[in-house]
Amino acid sequence: MFFLSQIEHTLMLPPHLLSLPLDEAIKEQLDSIFLDKVIDKLGLCVSVYDIRSISGGFILPGDGASTYTAKIRLVLFRPFVGEIITARLKESTVDGLRLSLGFFDDIYVPVPLLFSPNRSEPDPGHTNRVDWIWNYMDEDYHVHGEDEIRFKVHDVRYPPIPLEPKDVKPFAPMVVTGSLDMDGLGPTSWWG
Amino acid sequence: MKIIETSAGALTNFELLDLLRSRGAGKDASRAIATVSQSEFKVFDYLEGTVACNQTREIIDNFVAECQKFDLTKAEILNIVNIRPRNEPELFPLVEECEQRMEDKTEELVETITRILPPHPSQADEANEEAAEGEEETEPEQAEGEEEQ
């Protein structure tokens, strides 16, 4: 789920950080640049692991602050295909389930990848919500809102940034598609 | 930004939790003064809810050593350490081609997992309650068995 990656980045150190020791200032600037952001092909940056080297410190003509080049290692959230992850249910609609990890919410399980055979029942309390029920050996198993749901990663995509703002849904730079179509997957309460 | 190495190593959930804890993340009121940011705290909360919250380095080293005889790939061991399957159906999606490769060793693997890796604290309480109920139920069964004899 979490990987270390080494990258090299050139950054400008804003003057309000000049009073701190250099490595602390660079770390703070790197935190503001990378934390909680998705890097294409690498995943969601969770934390700066360490700073391997800092070089530079020159002031380029026309700038008001010095530029440093730092080699750092980042901790990235990058699930691999075939990994099993435990998540919570965020919403359940006619298109399938949407799961959340707290720090990452764009996990979708579309209807073709749900457990089968299944059926859905519209939830009386809320309009768009639908309850998904698994029918196994003539017994009905419900997906409750509070359960922890285990899913298998089917695919991880990084859609390109749209040039024009599309519809109401905010743009998701990283989308994980999961599947629940196997023994042992689904709410943990089903499997004792 | 230039990528030097895309994958410099995989981390188990425990290793990341250990890293965040060493930076000062905690569940109590020390949140405001720790040098851990809000988004890192969300990851910390998620990890504390998984079985990684009870693991230690020795436990994981011990488990990896014991897994040598099962011929599992690194990714599968990582998955098992992160998820801690409690029985065979839970183990099934974690190991590819489980039946062919493991044959009858799945029971042994599940037993190794439940013995070495600690459960999540909330699960341990449920297991104790079930064990207590199980003991009460077996007693009347034994009484019936004696009557039949």
CSV table of C-alpha atoms in Angstrom, one decimal:
chain,number,residue,atom,x,y,z
A,1,MET,CA,0.0,0.0,0.0
A,2,PHE,CA,2.8,2.4,0.9
A,3,PHE,CA,6.0,2.8,-1.1
A,4,LEU,CA,9.1,4.9,-0.8
A,5,SER,CA,10.2,6.8,-3.8
A,6,GLN,CA,13.2,9.0,-4.4
A,7,ILE,CA,12.8,12.2,-6.3
A,8,GLU,CA,14.8,15.3,-6.9
A,9,HIS,CA,13.0,18.6,-6.7
A,10,THR,CA,14.1,22.2,-7.2
A,11,LEU,CA,12.4,24.6,-4.8
A,12,MET,CA,12.6,28.2,-3.8
A,13,LEU,CA,12.8,29.0,-0.1
A,14,PRO,CA,10.6,31.9,0.8
A,15,PRO,CA,12.2,34.5,3.0
A,16,HIS,CA,10.0,34.0,6.1
A,17,LEU,CA,11.7,30.6,6.6
A,18,LEU,CA,15.2,32.0,6.6
A,19,SER,CA,15.4,32.1,10.4
A,20,LEU,CA,15.1,28.3,10.7
A,21,PRO,CA,18.0,25.9,10.2
A,22,LEU,CA,18.3,25.0,6.5
A,23,ASP,CA,17.0,21.4,6.7
A,24,GLU,CA,14.0,22.4,8.8
A,25,ALA,CA,13.2,25.1,6.4
A,26,ILE,CA,13.5,22.8,3.4
A,27,LYS,CA,11.4,20.2,5.1
A,28,GLU,CA,8.6,22.7,5.9
A,29,GLN,CA,8.6,23.9,2.3
A,30,LEU,CA,8.6,20.4,1.0
A,31,ASP,CA,5.7,19.5,3.3
A,32,SER,CA,3.6,22.4,1.9
A,33,ILE,CA,4.5,21.4,-1.7
A,34,PHE,CA,4.0,17.6,-1.5
A,35,LEU,CA,1.8,16.5,1.4
A,36,ASP,CA,-1.7,15.3,0.5
A,37,LYS,CA,-1.0,15.8,-3.2
A,38,VAL,CA,-1.1,13.2,-5.9
A,39,ILE,CA,1.9,12.7,-8.1
A,40,ASP,CA,1.3,11.1,-11.5
A,41,LYS,CA,2.4,7.4,-11.5
A,42,LEU,CA,3.7,7.7,-8.0
A,43,GLY,CA,0.5,8.0,-6.0
A,44,LEU,CA,-0.7,10.1,-3.1
A,45,CYS,CA,2.1,11.6,-1.1
A,46,VAL,CA,1.6,10.8,2.6
A,47,SER,CA,4.8,12.0,4.2
A,48,VAL,CA,8.3,13.2,3.5
A,49,TYR,CA,10.5,10.3,4.7
A,50,ASP,CA,13.9,12.0,4.7
A,51,ILE,CA,16.1,14.4,2.8
A,52,ARG,CA,19.1,12.8,1.2
A,53,SER,CA,20.9,15.8,0.0
A,54,ILE,CA,20.5,19.5,-0.4
A,55,SER,CA,22.5,21.5,-3.0
A,56,GLY,CA,22.3,24.9,-4.6
A,57,GLY,CA,21.4,27.9,-2.6
A,58,PHE,CA,22.0,30.3,-5.5
A,59,ILE,CA,19.9,33.3,-6.1
A,60,LEU,CA,18.8,33.5,-9.7
A,61,PRO,CA,18.6,36.9,-11.3
A,62,GLY,CA,15.2,38.5,-10.9
A,63,ASP,CA,14.2,36.3,-7.8
A,64,GLY,CA,13.9,37.5,-4.3
A,65,ALA,CA,14.7,34.1,-2.7
A,66,SER,CA,17.3,31.4,-3.0
A,67,THR,CA,16.8,28.2,-5.0
A,68,TYR,CA,17.8,24.8,-3.7
A,69,THR,CA,17.8,21.3,-5.3
A,70,ALA,CA,16.9,18.6,-2.9
A,71,LYS,CA,17.0,14.8,-3.2
A,72,ILE,CA,14.3,13.4,-1.0
A,73,ARG,CA,12.4,10.2,-0.3
A,74,LEU,CA,8.6,10.4,-0.1
A,75,VAL,CA,6.2,7.9,1.4
A,76,LEU,CA,3.5,7.4,-1.2
A,77,PHE,CA,0.1,5.7,-1.0
A,78,ARG,CA,0.1,3.5,-4.1
A,79,PRO,CA,-2.0,0.4,-4.0
A,80,PHE,CA,-0.8,-2.3,-6.3
A,81,VAL,CA,-3.2,-4.4,-8.4
A,82,GLY,CA,-4.2,-7.5,-6.4
A,83,GLU,CA,-3.7,-5.9,-3.0
A,84,ILE,CA,-6.4,-6.4,-0.4
A,85,ILE,CA,-7.3,-3.3,1.6
A,86,THR,CA,-9.7,-2.7,4.4
A,87,ALA,CA,-11.9,0.4,4.0
A,88,ARG,CA,-15.2,1.9,5.2
A,89,LEU,CA,-18.3,2.4,3.2
A,90,LYS,CA,-18.8,6.0,2.1
A,91,GLU,CA,-21.8,5.8,-0.1
A,92,SER,CA,-23.8,3.1,-1.9
A,93,THR,CA,-25.6,4.0,-5.1
A,94,VAL,CA,-27.0,2.4,-8.2
A,95,ASP,CA,-23.6,2.5,-9.8
A,96,GLY,CA,-22.0,0.5,-7.1
A,97,LEU,CA,-20.2,1.3,-3.8
A,98,ARG,CA,-17.8,4.0,-2.9
A,99,LEU,CA,-15.3,3.3,-0.1
A,100,SER,CA,-13.1,5.5,1.9
A,101,LEU,CA,-9.9,5.2,3.8
A,102,GLY,CA,-10.1,8.4,5.8
A,103,PHE,CA,-7.2,10.0,4.0
A,104,PHE,CA,-8.3,8.8,0.5
A,105,ASP,CA,-11.9,8.7,-0.7
A,106,ASP,CA,-11.9,7.9,-4.4
A,107,ILE,CA,-12.3,4.1,-4.2
A,108,TYR,CA,-15.1,2.8,-6.4
A,109,VAL,CA,-16.5,-0.7,-6.7
A,110,PRO,CA,-18.7,-0.6,-9.9
A,111,VAL,CA,-21.6,-3.0,-10.2
A,112,PRO,CA,-19.9,-5.6,-12.5
A,113,LEU,CA,-17.2,-6.1,-9.8
A,114,LEU,CA,-19.5,-6.5,-6.9
A,115,PHE,CA,-20.2,-9.9,-5.3
A,116,SER,CA,-22.6,-12.0,-7.3
A,117,PRO,CA,-25.4,-12.9,-7.3
A,118,ASN,CA,-26.7,-9.6,-5.9
A,119,ARG,CA,-29.6,-7.4,-5.8
A,120,SER,CA,-30.2,-3.8,-4.8
A,121,GLU,CA,-33.0,-2.3,-2.8
A,122,PRO,CA,-33.6,1.4,-2.7
A,123,ASP,CA,-33.0,2.8,0.8
A,124,PRO,CA,-36.2,4.4,2.0
A,125,GLY,CA,-34.4,7.0,4.1
A,126,HIS,CA,-32.3,8.7,1.5
A,127,THR,CA,-33.0,9.4,-2.2
A,128,ASN,CA,-30.0,8.3,-4.2
A,129,ARG,CA,-28.9,5.6,-1.7
A,130,VAL,CA,-29.3,1.9,-2.6
A,131,ASP,CA,-28.6,-1.1,-0.4
A,132,TRP,CA,-26.7,-3.9,-1.9
A,133,ILE,CA,-27.5,-7.4,-0.8
A,134,TRP,CA,-25.6,-10.6,-1.5
A,135,ASN,CA,-27.5,-13.8,-2.1
A,136,TYR,CA,-25.4,-16.8,-1.2
A,137,MET,CA,-26.8,-20.2,-0.6
A,138,ASP,CA,-30.3,-18.8,-0.2
A,139,GLU,CA,-29.2,-16.4,2.5
A,140,ASP,CA,-29.2,-12.7,2.3
A,141,TYR,CA,-26.2,-10.7,3.5
A,142,HIS,CA,-26.5,-7.0,3.8
A,143,VAL,CA,-23.8,-4.3,3.5
A,144,HIS,CA,-24.2,-2.2,6.6
A,145,GLY,CA,-22.8,1.3,6.8
A,146,GLU,CA,-20.6,0.7,9.9
A,147,ASP,CA,-18.8,-2.4,8.6
A,148,GLU,CA,-15.2,-2.6,7.5
A,149,ILE,CA,-15.1,-3.7,4.0
A,150,ARG,CA,-12.3,-5.7,2.4
A,151,PHE,CA,-11.7,-5.2,-1.3
A,152,LYS,CA,-9.2,-6.3,-3.8
A,153,VAL,CA,-7.5,-3.6,-5.9
A,154,HIS,CA,-8.5,-4.0,-9.5
A,155,ASP,CA,-7.1,-1.0,-11.2
A,156,VAL,CA,-5.4,2.4,-10.3
A,157,ARG,CA,-5.9,5.3,-12.7
A,158,TYR,CA,-4.6,8.8,-12.8
A,159,PRO,CA,-7.0,10.7,-15.1
A,160,PRO,CA,-5.5,13.8,-16.7
A,161,ILE,CA,-6.4,17.2,-15.3
A,162,PRO,CA,-9.5,18.6,-17.2
A,163,LEU,CA,-8.9,21.9,-18.8
A,164,GLU,CA,-12.4,23.2,-18.2
A,165,PRO,CA,-14.3,22.7,-15.0
A,166,LYS,CA,-16.7,19.9,-15.8
A,167,ASP,CA,-19.7,19.1,-13.6
A,168,VAL,CA,-20.3,19.4,-9.9
A,169,LYS,CA,-18.1,16.5,-8.8
A,170,PRO,CA,-14.6,17.7,-7.8
A,171,PHE,CA,-11.8,16.3,-9.9
A,172,ALA,CA,-10.2,13.2,-8.6
A,173,PRO,CA,-6.5,12.9,-9.6
A,174,MET,CA,-6.2,9.3,-8.5
A,175,VAL,CA,-9.0,6.7,-8.8
A,176,VAL,CA,-8.8,3.2,-7.4
A,177,THR,CA,-11.2,0.6,-8.7
A,178,GLY,CA,-11.8,-2.3,-6.4
A,179,SER,CA,-13.6,-5.7,-6.7
A,180,LEU,CA,-15.5,-7.6,-4.2
A,181,ASP,CA,-16.0,-10.7,-6.3
A,182,MET,CA,-14.1,-13.3,-4.3
A,183,ASP,CA,-14.3,-15.4,-1.1
A,184,GLY,CA,-13.2,-13.5,1.9
A,185,LEU,CA,-13.9,-10.0,0.4
A,186,GLY,CA,-16.7,-7.7,1.5
A,187,PRO,CA,-17.7,-6.8,5.0
A,188,THR,CA,-15.4,-8.5,7.6
A,189,SER,CA,-18.5,-9.5,9.6
A,190,TRP,CA,-19.6,-11.9,6.8
A,191,TRP,CA,-16.5,-14.0,7.2
A,192,GLY,CA,-16.4,-14.4,11.0
B,1,MET,CA,10.6,17.6,-10.2
B,2,LYS,CA,12.5,14.6,-11.4
B,3,ILE,CA,11.8,11.0,-10.4
B,4,ILE,CA,15.0,9.2,-9.5
B,5,GLU,CA,13.6,6.0,-8.3
B,6,THR,CA,9.9,5.1,-8.5
B,7,SER,CA,10.0,2.3,-6.0
B,8,ALA,CA,12.7,2.5,-3.3
B,9,GLY,CA,11.0,0.0,-1.1
B,10,ALA,CA,7.6,-1.2,0.1
B,11,LEU,CA,6.4,-0.3,3.6
B,12,THR,CA,4.1,-2.3,5.8
B,13,ASN,CA,1.4,-0.5,7.6
B,14,PHE,CA,3.3,-1.0,10.8
B,15,GLU,CA,6.4,0.7,9.4
B,16,LEU,CA,4.5,3.8,8.5
B,17,LEU,CA,2.7,3.8,11.8
B,18,ASP,CA,6.0,3.6,13.6
B,19,LEU,CA,7.4,6.5,11.5
B,20,LEU,CA,4.4,8.7,12.4
B,21,ARG,CA,4.6,7.7,16.1
B,22,SER,CA,8.3,8.6,16.1
B,23,ARG,CA,7.4,12.0,14.8
B,24,GLY,CA,5.0,12.5,17.7
B,25,ALA,CA,1.6,11.4,16.5
B,26,GLY,CA,-0.6,10.1,19.2
B,27,LYS,CA,-4.3,9.6,19.9
B,28,ASP,CA,-4.4,12.0,22.9
B,29,ALA,CA,-4.2,15.7,23.3
B,30,SER,CA,-0.6,15.9,22.1
B,31,ARG,CA,-2.0,16.4,18.6
B,32,ALA,CA,-1.8,20.2,18.7
B,33,ILE,CA,1.9,20.3,19.4
B,34,ALA,CA,3.2,17.4,17.4
B,35,THR,CA,5.1,18.1,14.2
B,36,VAL,CA,2.7,16.0,12.2
B,37,SER,CA,0.3,17.6,9.7
B,38,GLN,CA,-3.4,17.2,9.5
B,39,SER,CA,-3.3,14.9,6.4
B,40,GLU,CA,-0.7,12.7,8.1
B,41,PHE,CA,-3.0,12.5,11.1
B,42,LYS,CA,-5.7,11.1,8.9
B,43,VAL,CA,-3.4,8.3,7.8
B,44,PHE,CA,-2.4,7.7,11.4
B,45,ASP,CA,-6.1,7.4,12.4
B,46,TYR,CA,-6.6,4.9,9.6
B,47,LEU,CA,-3.6,2.8,10.6
B,48,GLU,CA,-4.6,2.8,14.3
B,49,GLY,CA,-7.8,1.1,13.2
B,50,THR,CA,-6.0,-1.7,11.5
B,51,VAL,CA,-4.1,-4.6,13.0
B,52,ALA,CA,-0.9,-2.7,12.6
B,53,CYS,CA,-1.4,-0.8,15.9
B,54,ASN,CA,-0.4,-3.9,17.9
B,55,GLN,CA,2.5,-5.1,15.9
B,56,THR,CA,6.2,-4.7,16.7
B,57,ARG,CA,9.3,-5.2,14.6
B,58,GLU,CA,10.1,-8.5,16.4
B,59,ILE,CA,6.7,-9.9,15.6
B,60,ILE,CA,7.0,-9.1,11.9
B,61,ASP,CA,10.6,-10.5,11.7
B,62,ASN,CA,9.4,-13.6,13.5
B,63,PHE,CA,6.5,-14.0,11.1
B,64,VAL,CA,8.6,-13.5,8.0
B,65,ALA,CA,11.1,-16.2,9.2
B,66,GLU,CA,8.3,-18.6,9.9
B,67,CYS,CA,6.8,-18.0,6.4
B,68,GLN,CA,9.9,-19.2,4.6
B,69,LYS,CA,8.5,-22.7,4.5
B,70,PHE,CA,5.3,-21.7,2.8
B,71,ASP,CA,6.8,-20.3,-0.4
B,72,LEU,CA,4.9,-17.0,-0.5
B,73,THR,CA,5.9,-14.0,-2.5
B,74,LYS,CA,6.9,-10.7,-0.8
B,75,ALA,CA,3.7,-9.0,-1.8
B,76,GLU,CA,1.6,-11.9,-0.3
B,77,ILE,CA,3.5,-11.7,3.0
B,78,LEU,CA,3.0,-7.9,3.0
B,79,ASN,CA,-0.7,-8.4,2.4
B,80,ILE,CA,-1.0,-11.0,5.2
B,81,VAL,CA,0.9,-8.8,7.7
B,82,ASN,CA,-1.4,-5.8,6.8
B,83,ILE,CA,-4.7,-7.7,6.9
B,84,ARG,CA,-4.2,-10.6,9.3
B,85,PRO,CA,-6.7,-13.2,7.9
B,86,ARG,CA,-8.4,-15.1,10.7
B,87,ASN,CA,-9.5,-18.2,8.7
B,88,GLU,CA,-9.2,-19.9,5.4
B,89,PRO,CA,-11.8,-17.9,3.4
B,90,GLU,CA,-10.1,-14.6,4.5
B,91,LEU,CA,-6.7,-16.0,3.3
B,92,PHE,CA,-8.1,-17.1,0.0
B,93,PRO,CA,-7.9,-13.7,-1.9
B,94,LEU,CA,-4.5,-12.9,-0.5
B,95,VAL,CA,-2.6,-15.8,-1.9
B,96,GLU,CA,-2.7,-16.3,-5.7
B,97,GLU,CA,-3.8,-19.8,-6.8
B,98,CYS,CA,-4.2,-20.7,-3.1
B,99,GLU,CA,-5.4,-24.2,-3.6
B,100,GLN,CA,-2.8,-25.4,-6.1
B,101,ARG,CA,0.2,-23.9,-4.3
B,102,MET,CA,-0.8,-24.4,-0.7
B,103,GLU,CA,-2.7,-27.7,-1.0
B,104,ASP,CA,-3.3,-28.7,2.6
B,105,LYS,CA,-0.9,-26.3,4.2
B,106,THR,CA,-3.5,-23.5,4.4
B,107,GLU,CA,-4.6,-24.6,7.8
B,108,GLU,CA,-1.0,-24.5,9.0
B,109,LEU,CA,-0.6,-21.0,7.6
B,110,VAL,CA,-3.7,-19.7,9.2
B,111,GLU,CA,-2.6,-21.2,12.5
B,112,THR,CA,0.8,-19.5,12.2
B,113,ILE,CA,-0.8,-16.2,11.4
B,114,THR,CA,-3.2,-16.2,14.3
B,115,ARG,CA,-0.4,-17.4,16.6
B,116,ILE,CA,2.2,-14.8,15.8
B,117,LEU,CA,0.4,-11.7,14.6
B,118,PRO,CA,-1.7,-10.1,17.3
B,119,PRO,CA,-5.3,-9.2,16.6
B,120,HIS,CA,-6.8,-5.8,16.7
B,121,PRO,CA,-7.7,-4.8,20.3
B,122,SER,CA,-11.4,-4.6,19.5
B,123,GLN,CA,-11.4,-8.1,17.9
B,124,ALA,CA,-9.6,-9.6,20.9
B,125,ASP,CA,-12.4,-8.5,23.1
B,126,GLU,CA,-15.0,-10.1,20.8
B,127,ALA,CA,-13.0,-13.3,20.7
B,128,ASN,CA,-12.9,-13.5,24.5
B,129,GLU,CA,-16.6,-13.0,24.7
B,130,GLU,CA,-17.2,-15.7,22.1
B,131,ALA,CA,-14.9,-18.1,23.9
B,132,ALA,CA,-16.8,-17.5,27.1
B,133,GLU,CA,-20.1,-18.2,25.4
B,134,GLY,CA,-18.7,-21.3,23.6
B,135,GLU,CA,-17.7,-22.8,27.0
B,136,GLU,CA,-21.2,-22.4,28.3
B,137,GLU,CA,-22.7,-24.0,25.2
B,138,THR,CA,-20.4,-27.1,25.2
B,139,GLU,CA,-21.4,-28.1,28.7
B,140,PRO,CA,-25.0,-29.0,28.0
B,141,GLU,CA,-23.8,-30.9,24.9
B,142,GLN,CA,-21.5,-33.0,27.0
B,143,ALA,CA,-24.3,-33.7,29.5
B,144,GLU,CA,-26.5,-35.0,26.6
B,145,GLY,CA,-23.7,-37.2,25.3
B,146,GLU,CA,-23.4,-38.8,28.7
B,147,GLU,CA,-27.1,-39.4,28.9
B,148,GLU,CA,-27.2,-41.2,25.5
B,149,GLN,CA,-24.4,-43.5,26.6
